[in-house]
mmCIF file of C-alpha atoms in Angstrom:
data_model
loop_
_atom_site.group_PDB
_atom_site.id
_atom_site.type_symbol
_atom_site.label_atom_id
_atom_site.label_comp_id
_atom_site.label_asym_id
_atom_site.label_seq_id
_atom_site.Cartn_x
_atom_site.Cartn_y
_atom_site.Cartn_z
ATOM 1 C CA MET A 880 19.906 -14.274 -25.924
ATOM 2 C CA SER A 881 19.834 -10.653 -27.485
ATOM 3 C CA SER A 882 23.177 -9.586 -28.584
ATOM 4 C CA GLU A 883 21.930 -5.836 -29.052
ATOM 5 C CA ARG A 884 20.718 -5.603 -25.759
ATOM 6 C CA LEU A 885 23.800 -7.059 -24.388
ATOM 7 C CA ALA A 886 25.929 -4.540 -26.487
ATOM 8 C CA ALA A 887 23.399 -1.551 -25.133
ATOM 9 C CA LEU A 888 23.804 -2.871 -21.569
ATOM 10 C CA LEU A 889 27.792 -3.309 -21.644
ATOM 11 C CA ASP A 890 28.071 0.342 -23.459
ATOM 12 C CA GLU A 891 25.943 1.851 -20.704
ATOM 13 C CA TYR A 892 28.108 0.125 -18.387
ATOM 14 C CA ALA A 893 31.024 1.513 -19.722
ATOM 15 C CA ASP A 894 29.513 5.028 -19.797
ATOM 16 C CA LEU A 895 28.463 5.024 -16.209
ATOM 17 C CA GLU A 896 32.098 3.945 -15.139
ATOM 18 C CA LYS A 897 33.408 6.702 -16.788
ATOM 19 C CA ARG A 898 30.883 9.118 -15.145
ATOM 20 C CA LEU A 899 31.994 7.940 -11.989
ATOM 21 C CA ALA A 900 35.404 8.042 -12.282
ATOM 22 C CA ASP A 901 34.783 12.056 -12.767
ATOM 23 C CA PRO A 902 35.310 13.979 -9.279
ATOM 24 C CA ALA A 903 32.758 16.390 -10.550
ATOM 25 C CA ILE A 904 29.836 13.994 -10.357
ATOM 26 C CA HIS A 905 30.275 13.922 -6.648
ATOM 27 C CA ALA A 906 29.294 17.461 -6.247
ATOM 28 C CA ASP A 907 25.835 16.458 -6.669
ATOM 29 C CA GLN A 908 25.273 13.432 -4.089
ATOM 30 C CA GLY A 909 21.633 12.791 -5.477
ATOM 31 C CA THR A 910 23.149 12.328 -8.981
ATOM 32 C CA ALA A 911 26.403 10.164 -7.949
ATOM 33 C CA ARG A 912 23.761 8.009 -5.809
ATOM 34 C CA ARG A 913 21.673 7.511 -8.879
ATOM 35 C CA VAL A 914 24.598 6.478 -11.267
ATOM 36 C CA GLY A 915 26.100 4.486 -8.608
ATOM 37 C CA ARG A 916 23.004 2.328 -7.730
ATOM 38 C CA ARG A 917 22.549 1.719 -11.883
ATOM 39 C CA TYR A 918 26.290 1.003 -12.211
ATOM 40 C CA ALA A 919 26.030 -1.568 -9.471
ATOM 41 C CA GLU A 920 22.867 -3.344 -11.168
ATOM 42 C CA LEU A 921 25.239 -3.688 -14.276
ATOM 43 C CA VAL A 922 28.096 -4.931 -12.173
ATOM 44 C CA PRO A 923 27.072 -8.902 -12.190
ATOM 45 C CA LEU A 924 26.020 -8.545 -16.114
ATOM 46 C CA HIS A 925 29.457 -7.142 -16.833
ATOM 47 C CA LYS A 926 31.054 -9.656 -15.267
ATOM 48 C CA ALA A 927 28.906 -12.782 -16.374
ATOM 49 C CA ALA A 928 29.443 -11.333 -19.865
ATOM 50 C CA GLY A 929 33.357 -11.387 -19.639
ATOM 51 C CA GLU A 930 33.355 -14.578 -17.694
ATOM 52 C CA LEU A 931 31.420 -16.118 -20.755
ATOM 53 C CA ALA A 932 33.584 -14.416 -23.413
ATOM 54 C CA GLN A 933 36.876 -15.469 -21.727
ATOM 55 C CA ALA A 934 35.533 -19.285 -21.592
ATOM 56 C CA ARG A 935 34.786 -19.096 -25.294
ATOM 57 C CA ALA A 936 38.041 -17.871 -26.146
ATOM 58 C CA ASP A 937 39.625 -20.389 -23.803
ATOM 59 C CA LEU A 938 37.297 -23.181 -25.370
ATOM 60 C CA ALA A 939 38.732 -21.756 -29.018
ATOM 61 C CA ALA A 940 42.584 -21.770 -28.062
ATOM 62 C CA ALA A 941 42.031 -25.407 -26.338
ATOM 63 C CA ARG A 942 40.234 -26.901 -29.614
ATOM 64 C CA GLU A 943 43.177 -25.438 -31.893
ATOM 65 C CA LEU A 944 45.735 -26.784 -29.471
ATOM 66 C CA ALA A 945 44.033 -30.410 -29.491
ATOM 67 C CA ALA A 946 44.028 -30.268 -33.272
ATOM 68 C CA GLU A 947 47.491 -30.519 -32.968
ATOM 69 C CA ASP A 948 47.869 -32.841 -29.701
ATOM 70 C CA PRO A 949 45.218 -34.872 -28.940
ATOM 71 C CA SER A 950 46.234 -34.757 -25.403
ATOM 72 C CA PHE A 951 44.478 -31.474 -24.981
ATOM 73 C CA ALA A 952 40.776 -32.848 -25.749
ATOM 74 C CA ALA A 953 40.288 -33.259 -22.011
ATOM 75 C CA GLU A 954 40.618 -29.769 -21.707
ATOM 76 C CA VAL A 955 38.528 -28.930 -24.413
ATOM 77 C CA ASP A 956 35.779 -31.048 -22.454
ATOM 78 C CA SER A 957 36.364 -29.322 -19.325
ATOM 79 C CA ILE A 958 35.701 -25.919 -20.814
ATOM 80 C CA ALA A 959 32.821 -26.906 -22.845
ATOM 81 C CA VAL A 960 30.620 -28.258 -19.997
ATOM 82 C CA THR A 961 31.062 -24.943 -18.122
ATOM 83 C CA LEU A 962 29.424 -22.777 -21.467
ATOM 84 C CA PRO A 963 25.837 -23.875 -20.462
ATOM 85 C CA THR A 964 25.839 -22.562 -17.069
ATOM 86 C CA LEU A 965 27.687 -19.243 -18.060
ATOM 87 C CA GLU A 966 25.119 -18.655 -20.822
ATOM 88 C CA GLU A 967 22.060 -19.495 -18.558
ATOM 89 C CA ARG A 968 23.534 -16.740 -16.048
ATOM 90 C CA LEU A 969 23.830 -14.126 -18.539
ATOM 91 C CA ALA A 970 20.280 -14.790 -20.366
ATOM 92 C CA GLU A 971 19.059 -14.471 -16.753
ATOM 93 C CA LEU A 972 20.413 -11.396 -16.331
ATOM 94 C CA LEU A 973 19.298 -10.149 -19.568
ATOM 95 C CA ILE A 974 15.802 -10.192 -18.596
ATOM 96 C CA PRO A 975 14.470 -6.841 -17.919
ATOM 97 C CA ARG A 976 14.343 -6.261 -14.113
ATOM 98 C CA ASP A 977 12.215 -4.316 -11.942
ATOM 99 C CA PRO A 978 13.528 -0.705 -12.205
ATOM 100 C CA HIS A 979 12.869 0.088 -8.634
ATOM 101 C CA ASP A 980 15.046 -2.710 -7.214
ATOM 102 C CA ALA A 981 17.891 -0.877 -6.127
ATOM 103 C CA LYS A 982 15.488 2.115 -4.546
ATOM 104 C CA ASP A 983 14.799 2.295 -0.789
ATOM 105 C CA VAL A 984 11.046 1.744 0.310
ATOM 106 C CA ILE A 985 8.311 3.256 2.456
ATOM 107 C CA VAL A 986 6.373 0.690 4.479
ATOM 108 C CA GLU A 987 2.850 2.028 5.645
ATOM 109 C CA ILE A 988 1.099 -0.800 7.955
ATOM 110 C CA LYS A 989 -2.718 -0.180 8.530
ATOM 111 C CA ALA A 990 -4.675 -1.886 11.479
ATOM 112 C CA GLY A 991 -7.720 -3.298 9.974
ATOM 113 C CA GLU A 992 -10.574 -5.748 10.939
ATOM 114 C CA GLY A 993 -9.808 -7.017 14.711
ATOM 115 C CA GLY A 994 -10.031 -3.665 16.655
ATOM 116 C CA GLU A 995 -7.429 -3.516 19.508
ATOM 117 C CA GLU A 996 -5.816 -6.974 18.285
ATOM 118 C CA SER A 997 -5.363 -5.863 14.704
ATOM 119 C CA ALA A 998 -3.642 -2.844 16.301
ATOM 120 C CA LEU A 999 -1.393 -5.123 18.191
ATOM 121 C CA PHE A 1000 -0.795 -7.381 15.344
ATOM 122 C CA ALA A 1001 0.254 -4.182 13.227
ATOM 123 C CA GLY A 1002 2.788 -3.311 15.725
ATOM 124 C CA ASP A 1003 4.260 -7.014 15.621
ATOM 125 C CA LEU A 1004 4.613 -6.467 11.692
ATOM 126 C CA LEU A 1005 6.302 -3.097 12.589
ATOM 127 C CA ARG A 1006 8.942 -4.530 14.576
ATOM 128 C CA MET A 1007 9.483 -7.726 12.253
ATOM 129 C CA TYR A 1008 10.271 -5.508 9.299
ATOM 130 C CA THR A 1009 12.424 -3.360 11.872
ATOM 131 C CA ARG A 1010 14.126 -6.071 13.039
ATOM 132 C CA TYR A 1011 14.802 -7.661 9.448
ATOM 133 C CA ALA A 1012 16.036 -4.246 8.391
ATOM 134 C CA GLU A 1013 18.538 -4.388 11.455
ATOM 135 C CA ARG A 1014 19.632 -7.585 10.212
ATOM 136 C CA ARG A 1015 20.325 -6.468 6.801
ATOM 137 C CA GLY A 1016 22.282 -3.559 8.177
ATOM 138 C CA TRP A 1017 19.374 -0.990 6.723
ATOM 139 C CA LEU A 1018 18.296 1.926 8.315
ATOM 140 C CA THR A 1019 14.849 2.727 9.408
ATOM 141 C CA GLU A 1020 13.055 5.952 10.293
ATOM 142 C CA VAL A 1021 9.598 6.107 11.503
ATOM 143 C CA LEU A 1022 7.994 8.932 9.463
ATOM 144 C CA ASP A 1023 4.296 8.865 10.904
ATOM 145 C CA ALA A 1024 2.832 6.738 13.464
ATOM 146 C CA GLN A 1025 -0.771 6.490 15.505
ATOM 147 C CA ASP A 1026 -0.218 4.327 18.369
ATOM 148 C CA SER A 1027 -3.473 2.439 20.111
ATOM 149 C CA ASP A 1028 -4.262 2.328 23.693
ATOM 150 C CA LEU A 1029 -2.575 -1.173 24.259
ATOM 151 C CA GLY A 1030 0.567 -0.408 22.739
ATOM 152 C CA GLY A 1031 -0.105 -1.602 19.149
ATOM 153 C CA VAL A 1032 -0.233 0.879 15.959
ATOM 154 C CA LYS A 1033 -3.201 2.071 14.103
ATOM 155 C CA ASP A 1034 -1.172 3.152 11.372
ATOM 156 C CA VAL A 1035 2.376 3.704 10.604
ATOM 157 C CA SER A 1036 4.756 4.779 7.748
ATOM 158 C CA LEU A 1037 8.579 3.410 8.069
ATOM 159 C CA ALA A 1038 11.169 4.524 5.651
ATOM 160 C CA ILE A 1039 13.644 1.616 5.201
ATOM 161 C CA LYS A 1040 17.140 2.688 3.420
ATOM 162 C CA THR A 1041 20.462 0.784 2.512
ATOM 163 C CA LYS A 1042 23.668 2.178 3.748
ATOM 164 C CA GLY A 1043 25.213 3.596 0.411
ATOM 165 C CA VAL A 1044 25.012 1.823 -2.840
ATOM 166 C CA PRO A 1045 23.400 -1.512 -2.472
ATOM 167 C CA GLU A 1046 25.436 -4.419 -3.671
ATOM 168 C CA GLY A 1047 24.322 -5.642 -7.265
ATOM 169 C CA GLY A 1048 21.779 -3.075 -7.294
ATOM 170 C CA ASN A 1049 19.625 -5.081 -4.930
ATOM 171 C CA GLY A 1050 18.216 -2.288 -2.587
ATOM 172 C CA VAL A 1051 15.465 -2.855 -0.053
ATOM 173 C CA TRP A 1052 12.440 -2.772 -2.658
ATOM 174 C CA SER A 1053 13.969 -6.021 -4.197
ATOM 175 C CA ARG A 1054 13.384 -7.672 -0.788
ATOM 176 C CA LEU A 1055 10.433 -6.234 0.580
ATOM 177 C CA LYS A 1056 8.266 -5.596 -2.823
ATOM 178 C CA TRP A 1057 6.527 -8.910 -2.083
ATOM 179 C CA GLU A 1058 5.319 -7.878 1.423
ATOM 180 C CA GLY A 1059 2.211 -5.610 0.113
ATOM 181 C CA GLY A 1060 -1.229 -7.139 0.835
ATOM 182 C CA VAL A 1061 -3.124 -8.368 3.576
ATOM 183 C CA HIS A 1062 -1.480 -10.188 6.536
ATOM 184 C CA ARG A 1063 -3.712 -12.525 8.798
ATOM 185 C CA VAL A 1064 -2.992 -13.527 12.315
ATOM 186 C CA GLN A 1065 -4.657 -16.358 14.127
ATOM 187 C CA ARG A 1066 -4.127 -16.197 17.675
ATOM 188 C CA VAL A 1067 -5.491 -15.957 21.511
ATOM 189 C CA PRO A 1068 -5.680 -12.086 21.807
ATOM 190 C CA VAL A 1069 -4.670 -10.745 25.306
ATOM 191 C CA THR A 1070 -7.925 -8.989 25.489
ATOM 192 C CA GLU A 1071 -9.607 -12.682 25.094
ATOM 193 C CA SER A 1072 -10.627 -14.097 28.560
ATOM 194 C CA GLN A 1073 -12.244 -17.363 27.437
ATOM 195 C CA GLY A 1074 -8.664 -18.447 25.562
ATOM 196 C CA ARG A 1075 -10.478 -18.460 22.098
ATOM 197 C CA ILE A 1076 -8.385 -18.026 19.124
ATOM 198 C CA HIS A 1077 -9.179 -14.880 16.892
ATOM 199 C CA THR A 1078 -8.560 -13.988 13.348
ATOM 200 C CA SER A 1079 -7.557 -10.377 12.532
ATOM 201 C CA ALA A 1080 -5.776 -8.392 9.726
ATOM 202 C CA ALA A 1081 -3.536 -5.678 9.156
ATOM 203 C CA GLY A 1082 -2.933 -4.255 5.596
ATOM 204 C CA VAL A 1083 0.809 -3.384 4.513
ATOM 205 C CA LEU A 1084 1.414 -1.284 1.581
ATOM 206 C CA VAL A 1085 5.018 -1.201 0.276
ATOM 207 C CA LEU A 1086 6.259 1.875 -1.790
ATOM 208 C CA PRO A 1087 9.717 2.764 -3.643
ATOM 209 C CA GLU A 1088 10.866 5.845 -2.167
ATOM 210 C CA ALA A 1089 10.712 8.542 -4.931
ATOM 211 C CA GLU A 1090 13.582 11.279 -5.078
ATOM 212 C CA GLU A 1091 12.538 14.502 -6.230
ATOM 213 C CA VAL A 1092 13.692 13.972 -9.819
ATOM 214 C CA ASP A 1093 11.453 10.919 -9.946
ATOM 215 C CA VAL A 1094 8.458 12.824 -9.516
ATOM 216 C CA THR A 1095 7.559 16.464 -10.406
ATOM 217 C CA ILE A 1096 5.129 18.104 -8.046
ATOM 218 C CA ASP A 1097 3.460 21.454 -8.548
ATOM 219 C CA PRO A 1098 3.008 23.479 -5.404
ATOM 220 C CA ASN A 1099 0.096 25.244 -6.735
ATOM 221 C CA GLU A 1100 -1.658 21.480 -6.743
ATOM 222 C CA LEU A 1101 -1.215 21.059 -3.419
ATOM 223 C CA ARG A 1102 -3.504 22.121 -0.160
ATOM 224 C CA ILE A 1103 -1.838 22.165 2.800
ATOM 225 C CA ASP A 1104 -3.641 22.325 6.111
ATOM 226 C CA VAL A 1105 -2.090 22.342 9.887
ATOM 227 C CA PHE A 1106 -3.398 20.959 12.986
ATOM 228 C CA ARG A 1107 -2.980 20.100 16.384
ATOM 229 C CA SER A 1108 -1.051 16.865 17.070
ATOM 230 C CA SER A 1109 -2.361 14.320 19.569
ATOM 231 C CA GLY A 1110 -0.593 11.509 20.943
ATOM 232 C CA PRO A 1111 3.101 11.508 22.205
ATOM 233 C CA GLY A 1112 5.816 13.687 20.991
ATOM 234 C CA GLY A 1113 6.944 16.187 23.659
ATOM 235 C CA GLN A 1114 5.608 19.603 25.109
ATOM 236 C CA SER A 1115 4.841 21.193 21.508
ATOM 237 C CA VAL A 1116 1.927 18.290 21.473
ATOM 238 C CA ASN A 1117 -1.546 19.450 21.899
ATOM 239 C CA THR A 1118 -0.077 23.034 22.273
ATOM 240 C CA THR A 1119 0.782 24.110 18.708
ATOM 241 C CA ASP A 1120 -0.558 23.411 15.295
ATOM 242 C CA SER A 1121 2.875 21.521 14.232
ATOM 243 C CA ALA A 1122 0.767 18.529 12.355
ATOM 244 C CA VAL A 1123 0.670 18.464 8.718
ATOM 245 C CA ARG A 1124 -2.039 17.219 6.192
ATOM 246 C CA ILE A 1125 -1.035 17.538 2.529
ATOM 247 C CA THR A 1126 -3.561 16.886 -0.370
ATOM 248 C CA HIS A 1127 -2.491 16.614 -3.674
ATOM 249 C CA VAL A 1128 -5.555 17.823 -5.374
ATOM 250 C CA PRO A 1129 -5.443 16.398 -9.420
ATOM 251 C CA THR A 1130 -5.045 12.778 -7.690
ATOM 252 C CA GLY A 1131 -7.126 13.123 -4.057
ATOM 253 C CA ILE A 1132 -4.008 11.571 -2.366
ATOM 254 C CA VAL A 1133 -3.942 12.800 1.346
ATOM 255 C CA VAL A 1134 -0.833 12.251 3.689
ATOM 256 C CA SER A 1135 -0.870 13.490 7.124
ATOM 257 C CA CYS A 1136 2.485 13.616 9.578
ATOM 258 C CA GLN A 1137 2.089 14.634 13.380
ATOM 259 C CA ASN A 1138 5.513 12.764 14.494
ATOM 260 C CA GLU A 1139 7.690 15.461 14.664
ATOM 261 C CA LYS A 1140 7.817 18.605 16.928
ATOM 262 C CA SER A 1141 7.889 21.194 13.827
ATOM 263 C CA GLN A 1142 5.674 21.918 11.357
ATOM 264 C CA LEU A 1143 8.484 21.894 8.852
ATOM 265 C CA GLN A 1144 9.605 18.495 9.591
ATOM 266 C CA ASN A 1145 6.237 17.316 9.466
ATOM 267 C CA ARG A 1146 5.695 18.555 6.137
ATOM 268 C CA GLU A 1147 9.064 17.117 4.691
ATOM 269 C CA GLN A 1148 8.035 13.744 5.779
ATOM 270 C CA ALA A 1149 4.655 14.200 4.334
ATOM 271 C CA MET A 1150 6.050 15.424 1.203
ATOM 272 C CA ARG A 1151 8.334 11.992 1.268
ATOM 273 C CA ILE A 1152 5.208 9.514 1.415
ATOM 274 C CA LEU A 1153 3.226 11.877 -0.926
ATOM 275 C CA ARG A 1154 6.229 11.291 -3.484
ATOM 276 C CA ALA A 1155 6.472 7.668 -3.055
ATOM 277 C CA ARG A 1156 2.761 7.451 -3.852
ATOM 278 C CA LEU A 1157 2.502 9.437 -6.758
ATOM 279 C CA LEU A 1158 5.604 7.240 -8.123
ATOM 280 C CA ALA A 1159 3.306 4.410 -7.634
ATOM 281 C CA VAL A 1160 0.763 6.073 -9.253
ATOM 282 C CA ALA A 1161 2.769 6.931 -12.389
ATOM 283 C CA GLN A 1162 4.042 3.628 -12.683
ATOM 284 C CA GLU A 1163 0.517 2.190 -12.907
ATOM 285 C CA GLN A 1164 -0.355 4.760 -15.494
ATOM 286 C CA ALA A 1165 2.621 3.790 -17.653
ATOM 287 C CA ASP A 1166 2.745 0.226 -17.309
ATOM 288 C CA ALA A 1167 0.096 -2.252 -16.908
ATOM 289 C CA ALA A 1168 1.999 -5.126 -15.176
ATOM 290 C CA ALA A 1169 3.056 -2.453 -12.582
ATOM 291 C CA SER A 1170 -1.006 -1.845 -12.199
ATOM 292 C CA ASP A 1171 -1.325 -5.459 -11.655
ATOM 293 C CA ALA A 1172 1.383 -5.874 -9.335
ATOM 294 C CA ARG A 1173 -0.353 -2.961 -7.361
ATOM 295 C CA LYS A 1174 -3.829 -4.890 -7.294
ATOM 296 C CA ALA A 1175 -1.877 -7.458 -5.690
ATOM 297 C CA GLN A 1176 -1.535 -5.298 -2.776
ATOM 298 C CA VAL A 1177 -4.003 -3.737 -0.278
ATOM 299 C CA ARG A 1178 -6.949 -2.753 -1.511
ATOM 300 C CA THR A 1179 -9.187 -3.458 1.587
ATOM 301 C CA VAL A 1180 -7.888 -4.911 4.806
ATOM 302 C CA ASP A 1181 -10.368 -7.619 4.648
ATOM 303 C CA ARG A 1182 -9.158 -11.011 6.320
ATOM 304 C CA SER A 1183 -10.472 -12.809 3.179
ATOM 305 C CA GLU A 1184 -7.917 -10.733 1.116
ATOM 306 C CA ARG A 1185 -4.707 -12.406 2.496
ATOM 307 C CA ILE A 1186 -1.257 -12.878 1.165
ATOM 308 C CA ARG A 1187 0.012 -14.651 4.430
ATOM 309 C CA THR A 1188 -1.489 -16.089 7.516
ATOM 310 C CA TYR A 1189 0.798 -16.145 10.793
ATOM 311 C CA ASN A 1190 -0.781 -18.804 13.204
ATOM 312 C CA PHE A 1191 0.599 -18.632 16.591
ATOM 313 C CA PRO A 1192 -0.960 -21.773 18.231
ATOM 314 C CA GLN A 1193 1.038 -23.849 15.326
ATOM 315 C CA ASN A 1194 3.911 -21.533 15.153
ATOM 316 C CA ARG A 1195 3.278 -21.380 11.427
ATOM 317 C CA ILE A 1196 3.698 -18.600 8.810
ATOM 318 C CA THR A 1197 2.256 -19.414 5.186
ATOM 319 C CA ASP A 1198 2.238 -17.312 2.118
ATOM 320 C CA HIS A 1199 -0.763 -18.180 0.156
ATOM 321 C CA ARG A 1200 0.529 -16.725 -3.207
ATOM 322 C CA ILE A 1201 3.449 -19.683 -3.561
ATOM 323 C CA GLY A 1202 2.101 -22.218 -1.185
ATOM 324 C CA TYR A 1203 5.094 -21.528 1.262
ATOM 325 C CA THR A 1204 4.849 -22.825 4.911
ATOM 326 C CA ALA A 1205 7.405 -23.145 7.679
ATOM 327 C CA TYR A 1206 6.808 -23.491 11.296
ATOM 328 C CA ASN A 1207 9.275 -20.980 12.642
ATOM 329 C CA LEU A 1208 6.653 -17.903 13.081
ATOM 330 C CA ASP A 1209 8.632 -17.090 16.429
ATOM 331 C CA LEU A 1210 11.905 -16.423 14.141
ATOM 332 C CA ALA A 1211 9.837 -14.767 11.414
ATOM 333 C CA LEU A 1212 8.490 -12.127 13.902
ATOM 334 C CA ALA A 1213 12.217 -11.597 15.093
ATOM 335 C CA GLY A 1214 13.090 -10.717 11.674
ATOM 336 C CA GLU A 1215 14.496 -13.766 10.326
ATOM 337 C CA LEU A 1216 12.538 -13.347 6.956
ATOM 338 C CA ASP A 1217 15.051 -14.438 4.652
ATOM 339 C CA GLY A 1218 13.269 -18.058 4.071
ATOM 340 C CA VAL A 1219 9.914 -16.550 3.113
ATOM 341 C CA LEU A 1220 11.457 -14.035 1.009
ATOM 342 C CA ASP A 1221 13.877 -16.080 -0.577
ATOM 343 C CA ALA A 1222 11.245 -18.355 -2.032
ATOM 344 C CA LEU A 1223 9.160 -15.531 -3.215
ATOM 345 C CA THR A 1224 12.523 -14.337 -5.073
ATOM 346 C CA GLU A 1225 12.829 -17.814 -6.439
ATOM 347 C CA ALA A 1226 9.406 -18.087 -7.677
ATOM 348 C CA ASP A 1227 9.539 -14.527 -9.225
ATOM 349 C CA ARG A 1228 12.933 -15.595 -11.221
ATOM 350 C CA ALA A 1229 11.478 -18.808 -12.399
ATOM 351 C CA ALA A 1230 8.163 -16.687 -13.669
ATOM 352 C CA ARG A 1231 10.642 -14.387 -15.318
ATOM 353 C CA LEU A 1232 12.410 -16.988 -17.010
ATOM 354 C CA ALA A 1233 9.102 -18.619 -18.164
ATOM 355 C CA GLY A 1234 8.276 -15.425 -19.452
ATOM 356 C CA ASP A 1235 5.308 -15.043 -16.874
ATOM 357 C CA PRO A 1236 5.820 -11.930 -14.631
ATOM 358 C CA GLU A 1237 2.963 -12.740 -12.062
ATOM 359 C CA LEU A 1238 4.836 -14.664 -9.357
ATOM 360 C CA GLY A 1239 1.892 -17.202 -9.297
ATOM 361 C CA ARG A 1240 -0.575 -14.382 -7.964
ATOM 362 C CA ARG A 1241 -3.375 -15.886 -9.871
#
């Protein structure tokens, strides 16, 4: 256990506590939210360190009493047996955590191989994440979507955020960061007349949502084009140039939004997605581990590059990264994802404790 790291984090906790007690900080809600999130991340560490320090003090006192009165020996033993658990908990909290764990996310889902069936499956994934968010008490917002002819989605961007400061600093990213990759479905499509099982895929990309202070964007490096929207959206669709396409020239990243009726609203939504993508790029460049994690997400929406399979005939969901299998696909699609997400979180915890951050992704 690093005493220097512990001392530094406890000092940071004390400083953040003072800042949050100052009414002036709440004049800037963005700053207050960032400070509050970091403070929430450190609360479990502060509590664990306090419990361990108290147990050690109690043990020392009990030993002094036992030296004078042997009847206190049992109390020494009862306190001593709690120390390893408290020390292990604190050691786990001292392991550097994902810096984005407290953040909200933008989830992008794209239909891949499989035509209309893939778009229908992408729609199923959209509903799955939306329902999971509802179960967690999170807020969802569709930033942009391209629907398919049969009611699926070809491409959708969904923002998911917590209400207020997430407890323990465990925001949406801490749960949904595992979802990036190719999701494969095996079922009889509604378009299949012979009853044959087909395999198709949809790609999911999960990005921590960036705030303006996280990413600096030079307006001179943006190319902004407007065009006429297509699809549902009201009277302004197909009559005004309300859709917006933003190109970040240095990176070549292109973001389009056409869901809203006004050009200004579509531009704001596109900028949110662009900031999230640029934050991910910056993290890759700064941290090789983040680059490796990024590679585990969608590269091409190819059925062979899967992280998870949804088998309808067997009502089975399988996560190939950790060998997780459960026969409750119907419940998972209804938003009950905690089983597989808990398994992924535990695999990550074990890997980090072992000094391997790769979550068995090899």
